[in-house]
Short mmCIF file of C-alpha atoms in Angstrom, two decimals:
data_model
loop_
_atom_site.label_atom_id
_atom_site.label_comp_id
_atom_site.label_asym_id
_atom_site.label_seq_id
_atom_site.Cartn_x
_atom_site.Cartn_y
_atom_site.Cartn_z
CA MET A 1 153.69 161.26 219.21
CA PRO A 2 154.09 162.20 215.52
CA PRO A 3 150.96 162.61 213.38
CA ILE A 4 149.76 159.23 212.09
CA ALA A 5 148.17 158.93 208.65
CA MET A 6 145.88 156.01 207.84
CA LEU A 7 145.58 154.52 204.35
CA HIS A 8 144.23 151.26 202.94
CA HIS A 9 144.35 150.91 199.15
CA VAL A 10 146.40 152.79 196.54
CA SER A 11 145.19 151.98 193.04
CA ASP A 12 143.92 153.40 189.75
CA ASP A 13 141.91 150.25 189.06
CA VAL A 14 138.32 151.38 188.45
CA ALA A 15 137.15 148.01 189.75
CA LEU A 16 138.09 149.22 193.23
CA ASN A 17 136.02 152.41 193.05
CA GLY A 18 133.44 150.72 195.24
CA LEU A 19 135.87 150.96 198.15
CA GLY A 20 135.15 154.68 198.29
CA ARG A 21 137.46 156.83 200.39
CA TRP A 22 139.52 153.78 201.37
CA CYS A 23 141.13 153.65 197.93
CA VAL A 24 143.29 156.61 196.86
CA SER A 25 144.58 157.16 193.35
CA HIS A 26 148.23 156.98 192.36
CA GLU A 27 148.23 160.72 191.72
CA LYS A 28 146.78 161.53 195.14
CA TYR A 29 149.22 159.18 196.86
CA LEU A 30 152.14 160.90 195.13
CA GLN A 31 150.80 164.22 196.38
CA LEU A 32 151.05 162.89 199.93
CA LEU A 33 154.63 161.69 199.48
CA ASN A 34 155.59 164.92 197.72
CA PHE A 35 154.10 166.95 200.57
CA ILE A 36 156.14 164.97 203.07
CA GLU A 37 159.36 165.51 201.11
CA GLU A 38 158.78 169.16 200.25
CA ASN A 39 158.03 170.05 203.87
CA ASP A 40 161.07 168.18 205.20
CA TYR A 41 159.10 165.58 207.12
CA ARG A 42 160.67 162.21 207.82
CA THR A 43 158.68 158.99 207.82
CA VAL A 44 159.26 156.92 210.94
CA THR A 45 157.90 153.68 212.38
CA PHE A 46 156.91 152.68 215.89
CA GLU A 47 160.20 150.82 216.12
CA ASP A 48 161.88 154.21 215.68
CA LEU A 49 159.74 155.66 218.47
CA VAL A 50 160.70 152.85 220.83
CA GLU A 51 164.36 153.42 220.00
CA GLY A 52 163.94 157.19 220.40
CA GLY A 53 165.26 158.12 216.96
CA TYR A 54 162.77 160.72 215.80
CA SER A 55 161.81 164.39 216.04
CA ARG A 56 158.10 165.12 216.74
CA SER A 57 158.09 168.37 214.79
CA LYS A 58 159.32 166.82 211.56
CA SER A 59 158.17 163.20 211.68
CA VAL A 60 155.10 161.41 210.38
CA ILE A 61 153.98 157.79 210.57
CA LEU A 62 152.29 156.28 207.51
CA THR A 63 150.06 153.30 208.26
CA PHE A 64 148.35 150.92 205.82
CA ASP A 65 145.52 148.74 207.09
CA ASP A 66 144.55 145.31 205.68
CA CYS A 67 147.68 144.73 203.52
CA PRO A 68 146.03 144.59 200.08
CA LYS A 69 148.42 143.02 197.60
CA GLU A 70 148.16 145.90 195.12
CA LEU A 71 150.27 148.04 197.47
CA LEU A 72 153.29 146.01 196.34
CA SER A 73 152.99 147.19 192.74
CA PHE A 74 153.01 150.95 193.35
CA ALA A 75 152.69 152.26 196.91
CA VAL A 76 155.58 150.30 198.41
CA PRO A 77 158.02 150.84 195.48
CA GLU A 78 157.34 154.59 195.73
CA LEU A 79 158.19 154.52 199.42
CA LEU A 80 161.42 152.66 198.75
CA ARG A 81 162.37 154.97 195.90
CA ARG A 82 162.17 157.91 198.29
CA ASN A 83 163.84 156.13 201.22
CA MET A 84 160.58 156.26 203.16
CA LYS A 85 158.99 153.63 205.37
CA ALA A 86 155.58 152.74 206.75
CA VAL A 87 153.73 150.36 209.07
CA PHE A 88 151.43 147.69 207.61
CA TYR A 89 148.59 146.05 209.54
CA MET A 90 147.45 142.56 208.55
CA PRO A 91 144.32 140.69 209.75
CA THR A 92 145.94 137.27 209.99
CA ALA A 93 142.89 135.10 209.20
CA TYR A 94 143.09 136.36 205.61
CA ILE A 95 146.82 136.09 204.85
CA GLY A 96 147.11 135.04 201.21
CA GLY A 97 143.35 135.41 200.87
CA TYR A 98 141.05 138.31 200.14
CA ASN A 99 139.04 141.02 201.92
CA GLU A 100 136.11 138.87 202.95
CA TRP A 101 134.64 141.53 205.27
CA ASP A 102 134.32 143.99 202.37
CA VAL A 103 132.84 141.41 200.00
CA GLN A 104 130.20 140.57 202.62
CA GLU A 105 129.07 144.20 202.34
CA ALA A 106 129.02 144.13 198.50
CA ARG A 107 132.34 145.96 198.12
CA PRO A 108 134.99 144.97 195.55
CA LYS A 109 137.10 141.88 196.14
CA THR A 110 140.87 142.33 196.28
CA ASP A 111 143.74 139.98 197.08
CA LEU A 112 145.72 140.38 200.30
CA MET A 113 149.40 139.79 200.95
CA SER A 114 150.92 136.36 201.52
CA GLU A 115 153.41 135.30 204.20
CA ASP A 116 156.25 135.85 201.74
CA ASP A 117 154.94 139.33 200.95
CA ILE A 118 154.92 140.18 204.65
CA ARG A 119 158.49 138.93 205.06
CA GLY A 120 159.48 141.00 202.04
CA LEU A 121 158.07 144.17 203.60
CA VAL A 122 160.11 143.63 206.75
CA ALA A 123 163.25 142.86 204.73
CA SER A 124 162.81 146.19 202.91
CA GLY A 125 162.67 148.18 206.16
CA MET A 126 158.91 148.35 206.75
CA GLU A 127 157.18 147.45 210.00
CA ILE A 128 154.33 144.96 210.49
CA GLY A 129 151.60 145.27 213.10
CA SER A 130 148.57 143.33 214.27
CA HIS A 131 145.12 144.04 212.81
CA ALA A 132 143.48 141.32 214.92
CA HIS A 133 142.88 137.83 213.55
CA LYS A 134 139.52 138.45 211.88
CA HIS A 135 138.43 141.86 210.62
CA ILE A 136 135.72 142.50 213.20
CA GLU A 137 134.62 145.28 215.56
CA LEU A 138 136.33 144.30 218.78
CA GLU A 139 134.30 146.67 220.96
CA TYR A 140 131.35 144.28 220.60
CA GLU A 141 133.36 141.21 221.61
CA THR A 142 133.83 140.01 225.18
CA GLU A 143 137.14 140.88 226.76
CA ASP A 144 138.28 137.24 226.51
CA ASP A 145 137.34 137.00 222.83
CA ALA A 146 139.09 140.28 222.03
CA TYR A 147 142.18 139.05 223.84
CA ARG A 148 142.19 135.81 221.84
CA ALA A 149 141.74 137.70 218.55
CA LEU A 150 144.76 139.88 219.25
CA TYR A 151 146.85 137.10 220.80
CA THR A 152 146.31 134.87 217.76
CA SER A 153 147.24 137.64 215.34
CA LYS A 154 150.35 138.65 217.25
CA LYS A 155 151.55 135.05 217.55
CA ILE A 156 151.05 134.29 213.85
CA LEU A 157 152.85 137.44 212.70
CA GLU A 158 155.76 136.96 215.08
CA GLU A 159 156.22 133.42 213.77
CA ILE A 160 156.18 134.69 210.17
CA ILE A 161 158.69 137.53 210.58
CA ASP A 162 160.65 136.14 213.56
CA LYS A 163 160.38 139.52 215.22
CA LYS A 164 158.36 141.11 218.02
CA ILE A 165 155.11 142.83 217.01
CA LEU A 166 154.97 146.19 218.80
CA THR A 167 151.61 147.62 217.78
CA VAL A 168 148.00 146.83 217.01
CA ALA A 169 145.57 148.78 214.83
CA TYR A 170 142.05 147.82 215.84
CA PRO A 171 139.87 146.93 212.81
CA TYR A 172 137.36 149.69 212.04
CA GLY A 173 139.09 151.68 214.79
CA SER A 174 136.89 149.67 217.17
CA VAL A 175 138.62 149.68 220.56
CA PRO A 176 137.85 146.61 222.71
CA LYS A 177 136.61 146.68 226.27
CA ASN A 178 139.43 147.05 228.81
CA HIS A 179 141.83 147.55 225.90
CA ILE A 180 144.64 148.91 228.06
CA ASN A 181 144.77 145.74 230.12
CA ILE A 182 144.57 143.55 227.00
CA ALA A 183 147.33 145.44 225.19
CA LYS A 184 149.62 145.37 228.21
CA ARG A 185 149.08 141.65 228.79
CA LEU A 186 149.97 140.95 225.17
CA GLY A 187 153.07 143.14 225.23
CA PHE A 188 151.92 145.74 222.72
CA VAL A 189 153.69 149.08 223.04
CA TYR A 190 151.03 151.09 221.19
CA GLY A 191 147.45 150.62 220.01
CA LEU A 192 145.84 152.58 217.17
CA SER A 193 142.26 153.65 216.64
CA VAL A 194 140.77 156.30 214.33
CA TYR A 195 138.03 158.32 216.01
CA ASN A 196 138.46 158.18 219.75
CA PRO A 197 137.43 160.77 222.36
CA ILE A 198 139.71 159.37 225.06
CA VAL A 199 143.30 158.84 223.94
CA SER A 200 145.95 156.71 225.57
CA LYS A 201 149.07 155.05 224.19
CA TYR A 202 146.85 152.03 223.53
CA SER A 203 144.14 153.95 221.65
CA ILE A 204 145.91 156.59 219.57
CA ARG A 205 144.02 158.63 216.99
CA ARG A 206 144.95 158.57 213.32
CA TRP A 207 143.93 160.88 210.50
CA ILE A 208 142.47 159.50 207.30
CA PHE A 209 144.17 160.34 204.02
CA ASP A 210 141.80 160.20 201.04
CA ASN A 211 141.24 161.59 197.56
CA ASP A 212 139.75 164.81 198.91
CA ASP A 213 142.94 165.84 200.69
CA THR A 214 144.99 168.80 199.49
CA ALA A 215 148.24 170.39 200.61
CA ALA A 216 146.19 172.64 202.90
CA THR A 217 144.29 169.79 204.56
CA MET A 218 147.45 167.72 204.95
CA ARG A 219 149.17 170.66 206.63
CA GLU A 220 146.19 171.02 208.96
CA LYS A 221 145.95 167.31 209.78
CA MET A 222 149.64 167.14 210.65
CA SER A 223 149.43 170.12 213.03
CA VAL A 224 149.15 170.17 216.81
CA PHE A 225 146.03 172.33 216.46
CA TYR A 226 144.30 169.52 214.55
CA SER A 227 144.99 167.13 217.43
CA MET A 228 143.19 169.55 219.73
CA GLN A 229 140.26 169.82 217.31
CA ARG A 230 139.95 166.05 217.18
CA TRP A 231 139.31 165.89 220.92
CA TRP A 232 136.00 167.69 220.37
CA TYR A 233 135.17 166.20 216.98
CA ASP A 234 135.77 162.60 218.03
CA LYS A 235 133.39 162.93 220.97
CA TRP A 236 130.63 163.98 218.57
CA PHE A 237 131.56 161.38 215.94
CA VAL A 238 131.58 158.44 218.36
CA TRP A 239 128.26 159.54 219.87
CA SER A 240 126.67 159.93 216.43
CA LYS A 241 127.69 156.37 215.53
CA GLN A 242 126.92 154.69 218.83
CA VAL A 243 123.32 155.86 219.17
CA PRO A 244 122.14 154.39 215.81
CA ARG A 245 124.09 151.18 216.49
CA TYR A 246 122.54 150.86 219.94
CA MET A 247 119.04 151.40 218.55
CA TYR A 248 119.65 148.90 215.73
CA ARG A 249 120.96 146.23 218.09
CA LYS A 250 118.15 146.80 220.55
CA TYR A 251 115.52 146.68 217.78
CA SER A 252 117.10 143.52 216.32
CA GLY A 253 117.05 141.93 219.76
CA LEU A 254 113.37 142.76 220.23
CA LYS A 255 112.54 141.28 216.82
CA SER A 256 114.41 138.10 217.76
CA ILE A 257 112.46 137.80 221.02
CA ALA A 258 109.18 138.39 219.21
CA ARG A 259 109.94 135.64 216.67
CA LYS A 260 110.52 133.14 219.47
CA LYS A 261 107.11 133.81 221.04
#
């Protein structure tokens, strides 16, 4: 599997500064594309992997989560200018809408792509993938609810682009219970996470590209050695996140019980 970079927003709009590391500047984005070109990497999609037309040592997959509309004004044209391609993941409940999940957490509001925008990406050689229906943490959903969220998304996207959806990127990198069975039942070929101690073809790690990256960190993140490092790091990261979440949920549950008494 080639290294997989994860991005969200590419913008110089100061109004989006509240998105933090999930919004990279135009200059930083160009550094990424320049690094890819100067080091003779080739951008590929999961469709290329399925067809077998790629070389692991000199390939990279660029992924964009959420499909913010601003990507169409700079990020996508830059890809096309360089004959590059990427995979875009859309949470289908918000097509033509905005990033409601961010706004609910007091982050900046930004428009998302429409159905026509999605068709345009495919027509230009990009790939579209599922990002569930709503932008939620699927690991906290029942298996049936997670299945429905992914089924709905896949069905909507396939109707829009008249093409099979091969991959899913779980929102927040949150892998649902029994995800392998769910992904297989739905016909996904690959599933993408972010931090994940146990990797399978249905829960593949990605590395985050942000404004702090340099040529040195990009070289490291695209190396085999980095993949080995992630095995140890992801175990610690997931544990460090799960314990506070467990305590919060347990405490919230106790408060709810107390209020009912």
